[in-house]
Amino acid sequence: MEQYKLFTPAKVGDITLKNHIVMSPMTRCRAIGNVPNELMAEYYGQRAGAGLIITEGTSPSPNGLGYARIPGIFSQEQVEGWKKVTASVHENGGKIIIQLMHTGRISHQANLPEGAHILAPSAVKPAGQMWTDAQQMQDFPVPTAMTAEDIATTKTEFVTAAKNAIEAGFDGVELHGANGYLLEQFLSPISNIRTDNYGGSTENRSRFVIEVAAAVAEAIGKEKTGIRLSPYGVASDMPHYPEIEATYTYLAEQLNNIGIAYIHIVDHSALGGPEVPLKIKQIIRDKFKGTIILAGGYDAQKAEADIQSGLGDLVAIGRPFINNPDLVERCENNQPLANNLNMDQFYTADEKGYTDYPAYAEQGV
């Protein structure tokens, strides 16, 4: 497999990578008190063989901490915690970007700190339930529709979080505009029924995402800014709507105008979600001149094919990195991947199913 482009150096924005493989962002819920810790530093450091690591979703504000034990980056204590993580990755030869994820309406008050609020574009209740450590499974509540002041404040929180990320040693920032969280909630006419400049038309529904991307790019550099999108995804109660193609075509054009480093397109079909049509991936590829990262059920062969075809520049891999911390080395050396993935330990609080998966060389085989 030495001839594979997948294992050769690459660039995204101003970041030089040792290969074309990205470790996907994956929520792991190990940030006790919403503060990154030594266990997280060990976990990410173990996986620094990836050309680029994108962290789990990290909230830019108390209001965005919708899930139990997810990290934030809005306090100095959190910045100091993240410094341990970035140092661990860099010491092991990797590069790491933080994913800023404001959960919006995908939240519950039991998971939020005192004084925080569940905000969304509109007061539209999502279907389903979520886990809370205090009350176990609970229905999603009806969120509070954001005021103009809330929108301005939230944009500022994203910018401050991005600046904090650079202070913490990250190589860049990814905005989570996918999976039904706050940014995508603005994009959909089902979750966004506003009648002001942030609702209605494709241009208005895209406005918040574009403004956040532009503001973050201005604050830390467009070459350090990326975004994750999930067109046709249905995660977190995001039904399809007729304007999907038009929305993501317009968004790709506007993000290209800003000049951000990359768009990260996620396809959940490998996990049972609807397949993202090839057409929309090609449209985004055509409209956006920066780096395209593709994610969704990839192995080395499929990744190589999509890079060689030009559909994507980098390929992100998720779950296989959990139980194969040395995933890239295994793929490059044609070593078998571990298949002992303990799904019941994905979101627990300790090292089990997190940092205790051995590398191939540690298995004594």
CSV table of C-alpha atoms in Angstrom, one decimal:
chain,number,residue,atom,x,y,z
A,1,MET,CA,0.0,0.0,0.0
A,2,GLU,CA,3.1,2.2,-0.1
A,3,GLN,CA,1.8,3.8,-3.4
A,4,TYR,CA,-1.4,5.0,-1.7
A,5,LYS,CA,-1.8,8.8,-1.8
A,6,LEU,CA,-3.7,8.3,1.5
A,7,PHE,CA,-0.4,7.8,3.4
A,8,THR,CA,1.5,10.8,1.8
A,9,PRO,CA,1.7,14.3,3.3
A,10,ALA,CA,-1.1,16.8,2.7
A,11,LYS,CA,-2.1,20.3,3.5
A,12,VAL,CA,-5.3,21.9,4.8
A,13,GLY,CA,-5.2,25.7,5.1
A,14,ASP,CA,-1.8,26.5,6.5
A,15,ILE,CA,-1.5,23.1,8.4
A,16,THR,CA,0.9,20.5,7.0
A,17,LEU,CA,-0.3,16.9,7.7
A,18,LYS,CA,1.7,13.7,7.6
A,19,ASN,CA,-1.0,11.9,5.8
A,20,HIS,CA,-4.5,12.3,4.2
A,21,ILE,CA,-6.4,10.6,7.1
A,22,VAL,CA,-8.5,12.6,9.6
A,23,MET,CA,-9.8,11.3,12.9
A,24,SER,CA,-13.5,12.3,12.9
A,25,PRO,CA,-14.9,14.2,15.8
A,26,MET,CA,-16.6,11.8,18.2
A,27,THR,CA,-18.4,12.7,21.4
A,28,ARG,CA,-16.9,10.6,24.3
A,29,CYS,CA,-18.3,12.3,27.4
A,30,ARG,CA,-15.1,12.1,29.5
A,31,ALA,CA,-14.9,15.8,30.4
A,32,ILE,CA,-15.9,15.7,34.1
A,33,GLY,CA,-17.3,19.1,35.0
A,34,ASN,CA,-17.0,20.1,31.3
A,35,VAL,CA,-13.3,20.5,31.7
A,36,PRO,CA,-10.7,18.6,29.5
A,37,ASN,CA,-8.4,16.4,31.6
A,38,GLU,CA,-5.4,14.1,31.6
A,39,LEU,CA,-7.4,11.1,30.5
A,40,MET,CA,-8.5,13.0,27.4
A,41,ALA,CA,-4.9,14.1,26.7
A,42,GLU,CA,-3.9,10.4,26.8
A,43,TYR,CA,-6.7,9.4,24.5
A,44,TYR,CA,-5.9,12.0,21.8
A,45,GLY,CA,-2.2,11.5,22.1
A,46,GLN,CA,-2.6,7.8,21.4
A,47,ARG,CA,-4.3,8.6,18.1
A,48,ALA,CA,-1.8,11.2,16.9
A,49,GLY,CA,-0.9,8.9,13.9
A,50,ALA,CA,-3.8,10.5,12.1
A,51,GLY,CA,-2.8,13.3,9.8
A,52,LEU,CA,-5.3,15.5,11.5
A,53,ILE,CA,-7.5,15.0,14.6
A,54,ILE,CA,-10.7,16.8,15.0
A,55,THR,CA,-11.9,16.8,18.6
A,56,GLU,CA,-15.2,15.9,20.0
A,57,GLY,CA,-17.9,18.6,19.9
A,58,THR,CA,-16.8,21.4,22.3
A,59,SER,CA,-19.2,24.1,23.5
A,60,PRO,CA,-18.4,27.7,22.9
A,61,SER,CA,-20.7,28.7,25.8
A,62,PRO,CA,-22.6,27.4,28.8
A,63,ASN,CA,-25.8,27.5,26.8
A,64,GLY,CA,-24.3,25.0,24.3
A,65,LEU,CA,-23.4,22.2,26.8
A,66,GLY,CA,-26.4,20.1,25.9
A,67,TYR,CA,-24.9,16.7,26.7
A,68,ALA,CA,-23.6,15.3,29.9
A,69,ARG,CA,-19.8,15.6,30.4
A,70,ILE,CA,-18.9,17.3,27.1
A,71,PRO,CA,-16.1,19.8,27.2
A,72,GLY,CA,-16.3,23.5,26.7
A,73,ILE,CA,-13.8,26.2,25.8
A,74,PHE,CA,-15.3,29.3,27.3
A,75,SER,CA,-13.4,29.4,30.6
A,76,GLN,CA,-9.7,29.7,31.5
A,77,GLU,CA,-9.9,26.4,33.3
A,78,GLN,CA,-11.1,24.7,30.1
A,79,VAL,CA,-8.3,26.4,28.1
A,80,GLU,CA,-5.7,25.1,30.5
A,81,GLY,CA,-7.2,21.6,30.3
A,82,TRP,CA,-7.1,21.7,26.5
A,83,LYS,CA,-3.5,22.7,26.6
A,84,LYS,CA,-2.7,19.2,28.0
A,85,VAL,CA,-4.5,17.7,25.0
A,86,THR,CA,-2.8,19.7,22.3
A,87,ALA,CA,0.6,19.2,23.9
A,88,SER,CA,0.0,15.4,24.0
A,89,VAL,CA,-0.9,15.3,20.3
A,90,HIS,CA,1.9,17.6,19.2
A,91,GLU,CA,4.5,15.7,21.2
A,92,ASN,CA,3.4,12.6,19.3
A,93,GLY,CA,3.7,14.3,15.9
A,94,GLY,CA,0.1,15.0,15.2
A,95,LYS,CA,-2.1,18.0,14.4
A,96,ILE,CA,-5.4,18.8,16.1
A,97,ILE,CA,-8.4,21.0,15.4
A,98,ILE,CA,-11.1,21.7,17.9
A,99,GLN,CA,-14.8,21.3,16.8
A,100,LEU,CA,-17.0,24.0,18.2
A,101,MET,CA,-20.4,22.5,18.8
A,102,HIS,CA,-23.3,24.5,20.3
A,103,THR,CA,-26.1,22.0,20.8
A,104,GLY,CA,-28.9,24.5,20.6
A,105,ARG,CA,-32.3,22.7,21.1
A,106,ILE,CA,-30.6,19.3,21.4
A,107,SER,CA,-30.2,19.8,25.1
A,108,HIS,CA,-31.8,19.4,28.6
A,109,GLN,CA,-31.7,21.7,31.5
A,110,ALA,CA,-30.3,18.9,33.7
A,111,ASN,CA,-27.1,18.9,31.6
A,112,LEU,CA,-26.6,22.7,31.7
A,113,PRO,CA,-24.9,24.7,34.4
A,114,GLU,CA,-26.9,27.1,36.5
A,115,GLY,CA,-28.0,30.2,34.6
A,116,ALA,CA,-27.6,28.6,31.2
A,117,HIS,CA,-30.6,28.4,28.7
A,118,ILE,CA,-31.7,26.1,25.9
A,119,LEU,CA,-31.7,28.4,22.9
A,120,ALA,CA,-32.6,27.7,19.2
A,121,PRO,CA,-33.6,29.7,16.1
A,122,SER,CA,-37.3,29.0,17.0
A,123,ALA,CA,-39.4,27.4,19.7
A,124,VAL,CA,-39.7,24.1,17.9
A,125,LYS,CA,-39.4,21.0,20.1
A,126,PRO,CA,-37.3,18.2,18.7
A,127,ALA,CA,-38.6,14.7,18.8
A,128,GLY,CA,-36.8,12.2,21.0
A,129,GLN,CA,-35.0,12.0,24.3
A,130,MET,CA,-31.5,12.5,25.7
A,131,TRP,CA,-29.4,11.2,28.6
A,132,THR,CA,-29.0,13.2,31.7
A,133,ASP,CA,-26.7,12.1,34.6
A,134,ALA,CA,-29.1,13.5,37.1
A,135,GLN,CA,-32.5,12.3,35.7
A,136,GLN,CA,-31.4,9.6,33.2
A,137,MET,CA,-33.4,9.6,29.9
A,138,GLN,CA,-35.6,12.8,29.4
A,139,ASP,CA,-37.7,14.2,26.6
A,140,PHE,CA,-36.3,17.2,24.8
A,141,PRO,CA,-37.9,20.4,26.0
A,142,VAL,CA,-39.3,23.2,23.9
A,143,PRO,CA,-36.3,25.6,23.4
A,144,THR,CA,-36.4,29.4,23.7
A,145,ALA,CA,-36.4,31.2,20.4
A,146,MET,CA,-33.3,33.4,20.2
A,147,THR,CA,-33.7,37.1,20.2
A,148,ALA,CA,-31.6,39.4,18.1
A,149,GLU,CA,-29.5,40.0,21.2
A,150,ASP,CA,-29.1,36.3,21.7
A,151,ILE,CA,-27.9,35.9,18.1
A,152,ALA,CA,-25.3,38.6,18.5
A,153,THR,CA,-24.1,37.2,21.8
A,154,THR,CA,-23.8,33.7,20.4
A,155,LYS,CA,-21.8,34.9,17.5
A,156,THR,CA,-19.4,36.6,19.9
A,157,GLU,CA,-19.2,33.4,22.0
A,158,PHE,CA,-18.1,31.5,18.9
A,159,VAL,CA,-15.4,34.1,18.2
A,160,THR,CA,-14.1,34.1,21.8
A,161,ALA,CA,-14.1,30.3,21.8
A,162,ALA,CA,-12.0,30.2,18.6
A,163,LYS,CA,-9.5,32.7,20.1
A,164,ASN,CA,-9.4,30.5,23.2
A,165,ALA,CA,-8.7,27.5,21.0
A,166,ILE,CA,-5.6,29.1,19.5
A,167,GLU,CA,-4.5,30.1,23.0
A,168,ALA,CA,-4.9,26.4,24.0
A,169,GLY,CA,-2.5,25.3,21.2
A,170,PHE,CA,-5.0,24.1,18.6
A,171,ASP,CA,-4.0,24.2,14.9
A,172,GLY,CA,-7.4,25.4,13.9
A,173,VAL,CA,-11.2,25.4,14.5
A,174,GLU,CA,-14.0,23.4,12.9
A,175,LEU,CA,-17.6,24.8,13.2
A,176,HIS,CA,-20.1,22.1,13.8
A,177,GLY,CA,-22.8,22.9,11.2
A,178,ALA,CA,-24.0,19.3,11.0
A,179,ASN,CA,-26.0,16.6,12.9
A,180,GLY,CA,-28.9,18.9,13.9
A,181,TYR,CA,-27.1,21.2,16.3
A,182,LEU,CA,-27.5,25.0,16.5
A,183,LEU,CA,-25.9,26.0,13.2
A,184,GLU,CA,-27.8,23.4,11.2
A,185,GLN,CA,-31.0,24.3,13.1
A,186,PHE,CA,-30.8,27.8,11.4
A,187,LEU,CA,-30.4,26.2,8.0
A,188,SER,CA,-33.6,24.1,8.1
A,189,PRO,CA,-37.0,25.7,7.5
A,190,ILE,CA,-38.4,23.0,9.8
A,191,SER,CA,-36.4,24.0,12.9
A,192,ASN,CA,-36.1,27.6,11.8
A,193,ILE,CA,-39.5,29.3,11.4
A,194,ARG,CA,-38.3,32.8,12.0
A,195,THR,CA,-39.8,35.8,10.1
A,196,ASP,CA,-36.8,38.1,10.5
A,197,ASN,CA,-33.5,38.3,8.5
A,198,TYR,CA,-32.5,34.9,9.9
A,199,GLY,CA,-35.5,33.0,8.6
A,200,GLY,CA,-37.6,32.3,5.5
A,201,SER,CA,-35.5,32.4,2.4
A,202,THR,CA,-32.4,30.2,1.7
A,203,GLU,CA,-30.2,33.3,2.1
A,204,ASN,CA,-31.8,34.3,5.4
A,205,ARG,CA,-31.6,30.8,6.9
A,206,SER,CA,-27.9,30.6,5.9
A,207,ARG,CA,-27.1,34.0,7.3
A,208,PHE,CA,-26.2,32.9,10.9
A,209,VAL,CA,-23.9,30.2,9.7
A,210,ILE,CA,-22.2,32.5,7.2
A,211,GLU,CA,-21.8,35.3,9.8
A,212,VAL,CA,-20.3,32.9,12.4
A,213,ALA,CA,-17.9,31.5,9.8
A,214,ALA,CA,-16.8,34.9,8.6
A,215,ALA,CA,-16.4,36.2,12.2
A,216,VAL,CA,-14.3,33.2,13.3
A,217,ALA,CA,-12.2,33.4,10.1
A,218,GLU,CA,-11.6,37.1,10.7
A,219,ALA,CA,-10.6,36.4,14.3
A,220,ILE,CA,-8.1,33.5,13.9
A,221,GLY,CA,-7.5,33.4,10.2
A,222,LYS,CA,-9.5,31.8,7.4
A,223,GLU,CA,-6.7,29.3,6.8
A,224,LYS,CA,-7.3,27.9,10.3
A,225,THR,CA,-11.1,27.8,9.9
A,226,GLY,CA,-13.3,24.9,8.7
A,227,ILE,CA,-16.9,23.7,9.0
A,228,ARG,CA,-18.7,20.4,9.1
A,229,LEU,CA,-21.9,19.9,7.2
A,230,SER,CA,-24.4,17.1,6.9
A,231,PRO,CA,-26.7,17.7,3.9
A,232,TYR,CA,-29.6,15.2,3.8
A,233,GLY,CA,-28.7,14.1,7.3
A,234,VAL,CA,-31.5,13.4,9.7
A,235,ALA,CA,-29.6,13.2,13.1
A,236,SER,CA,-31.2,15.1,16.0
A,237,ASP,CA,-34.7,15.3,14.3
A,238,MET,CA,-33.8,17.1,11.1
A,239,PRO,CA,-36.3,15.9,8.4
A,240,HIS,CA,-35.6,16.5,4.8
A,241,TYR,CA,-37.0,19.6,3.1
A,242,PRO,CA,-37.4,20.6,-0.6
A,243,GLU,CA,-34.7,23.3,-0.5
A,244,ILE,CA,-31.8,21.1,0.7
A,245,GLU,CA,-29.8,21.2,-2.5
A,246,ALA,CA,-30.4,25.0,-3.0
A,247,THR,CA,-29.4,25.6,0.6
A,248,TYR,CA,-26.1,23.8,0.5
A,249,THR,CA,-25.2,25.1,-3.0
A,250,TYR,CA,-25.7,28.7,-1.7
A,251,LEU,CA,-23.8,27.9,1.5
A,252,ALA,CA,-20.8,26.4,-0.4
A,253,GLU,CA,-20.6,29.5,-2.6
A,254,GLN,CA,-20.7,31.8,0.4
A,255,LEU,CA,-18.1,29.8,2.4
A,256,ASN,CA,-15.9,29.8,-0.7
A,257,ASN,CA,-16.2,33.6,-0.8
A,258,ILE,CA,-15.1,33.8,2.8
A,259,GLY,CA,-12.1,31.6,1.9
A,260,ILE,CA,-12.2,29.2,4.8
A,261,ALA,CA,-9.8,26.3,4.8
A,262,TYR,CA,-12.2,23.4,4.4
A,263,ILE,CA,-15.7,21.9,4.3
A,264,HIS,CA,-16.1,18.5,6.0
A,265,ILE,CA,-19.1,16.6,4.6
A,266,VAL,CA,-20.5,13.8,6.7
A,267,ASP,CA,-22.6,10.9,5.3
A,268,HIS,CA,-24.4,8.8,8.0
A,269,SER,CA,-25.5,6.1,5.7
A,270,ALA,CA,-23.0,3.6,7.0
A,271,LEU,CA,-24.7,3.9,10.4
A,272,GLY,CA,-28.2,3.6,8.9
A,273,GLY,CA,-29.0,7.2,8.0
A,274,PRO,CA,-30.0,8.3,4.5
A,275,GLU,CA,-27.3,8.3,1.9
A,276,VAL,CA,-26.0,11.7,0.9
A,277,PRO,CA,-26.5,11.9,-2.8
A,278,LEU,CA,-23.3,12.0,-4.9
A,279,LYS,CA,-24.7,15.1,-6.7
A,280,ILE,CA,-24.6,17.3,-3.6
A,281,LYS,CA,-21.1,16.2,-2.8
A,282,GLN,CA,-20.1,17.1,-6.4
A,283,ILE,CA,-21.9,20.5,-6.1
A,284,ILE,CA,-20.0,21.4,-3.0
A,285,ARG,CA,-16.8,20.2,-4.5
A,286,ASP,CA,-17.5,22.4,-7.6
A,287,LYS,CA,-18.5,25.5,-5.7
A,288,PHE,CA,-15.9,25.4,-2.9
A,289,LYS,CA,-12.2,25.7,-3.9
A,290,GLY,CA,-10.7,24.9,-0.6
A,291,THR,CA,-10.1,21.4,0.9
A,292,ILE,CA,-12.9,18.9,1.1
A,293,ILE,CA,-12.9,16.3,3.8
A,294,LEU,CA,-15.3,13.4,3.3
A,295,ALA,CA,-16.6,11.2,6.2
A,296,GLY,CA,-18.8,8.2,6.3
A,297,GLY,CA,-18.0,4.5,6.5
A,298,TYR,CA,-14.5,4.7,4.9
A,299,ASP,CA,-11.8,2.1,4.8
A,300,ALA,CA,-8.4,2.6,3.2
A,301,GLN,CA,-9.5,1.4,-0.3
A,302,LYS,CA,-12.6,3.5,-0.5
A,303,ALA,CA,-10.7,6.5,0.9
A,304,GLU,CA,-8.0,6.1,-1.7
A,305,ALA,CA,-10.6,5.9,-4.5
A,306,ASP,CA,-12.4,9.1,-3.5
A,307,ILE,CA,-9.1,11.0,-3.1
A,308,GLN,CA,-7.8,9.8,-6.5
A,309,SER,CA,-11.1,10.7,-8.2
A,310,GLY,CA,-10.9,14.2,-6.7
A,311,LEU,CA,-14.3,14.0,-4.9
A,312,GLY,CA,-12.4,14.7,-1.7
A,313,ASP,CA,-9.0,15.8,-0.6
A,314,LEU,CA,-8.9,14.2,2.9
A,315,VAL,CA,-10.9,11.3,4.4
A,316,ALA,CA,-12.2,11.2,8.0
A,317,ILE,CA,-12.6,8.0,9.8
A,318,GLY,CA,-14.5,7.7,13.1
A,319,ARG,CA,-15.3,4.6,15.1
A,320,PRO,CA,-12.4,2.4,13.9
A,321,PHE,CA,-10.1,5.0,15.6
A,322,ILE,CA,-11.8,4.1,19.0
A,323,ASN,CA,-10.5,0.6,19.2
A,324,ASN,CA,-7.5,1.0,16.9
A,325,PRO,CA,-5.5,3.9,18.3
A,326,ASP,CA,-2.8,3.0,15.7
A,327,LEU,CA,-5.3,2.9,12.9
A,328,VAL,CA,-3.1,4.6,10.3
A,329,GLU,CA,-0.1,2.3,11.0
A,330,ARG,CA,-2.3,-0.8,10.8
A,331,CYS,CA,-3.7,0.3,7.4
A,332,GLU,CA,-0.3,1.3,6.0
A,333,ASN,CA,1.2,-2.0,7.1
A,334,ASN,CA,-1.8,-4.1,6.1
A,335,GLN,CA,-2.3,-5.3,9.6
A,336,PRO,CA,-5.8,-6.4,10.7
A,337,LEU,CA,-8.0,-4.0,12.5
A,338,ALA,CA,-9.4,-4.8,16.0
A,339,ASN,CA,-13.1,-5.6,16.0
A,340,ASN,CA,-13.7,-5.6,19.8
A,341,LEU,CA,-15.6,-2.3,19.8
A,342,ASN,CA,-17.4,-1.8,23.1
A,343,MET,CA,-20.3,0.4,22.2
A,344,ASP,CA,-21.7,0.4,25.7
A,345,GLN,CA,-18.6,2.3,26.8
A,346,PHE,CA,-18.7,5.1,24.2
A,347,TYR,CA,-20.1,7.7,26.6
A,348,THR,CA,-19.1,6.4,30.0
A,349,ALA,CA,-16.9,8.4,32.4
A,350,ASP,CA,-13.7,6.4,32.8
A,351,GLU,CA,-10.8,4.9,30.9
A,352,LYS,CA,-12.7,1.7,30.0
A,353,GLY,CA,-13.4,1.6,26.3
A,354,TYR,CA,-11.4,4.8,25.9
A,355,THR,CA,-7.7,4.6,26.5
A,356,ASP,CA,-7.4,0.8,27.2
A,357,TYR,CA,-7.5,-0.4,23.6
A,358,PRO,CA,-4.0,-1.7,22.7
A,359,ALA,CA,-2.0,-0.9,19.6
A,360,TYR,CA,-1.2,-3.8,17.3
A,361,ALA,CA,2.4,-4.0,18.5
A,362,GLU,CA,1.1,-4.3,22.1
A,363,GLN,CA,-1.0,-7.3,21.5
A,364,GLY,CA,1.8,-9.8,21.4
A,365,VAL,CA,0.8,-11.2,18.0
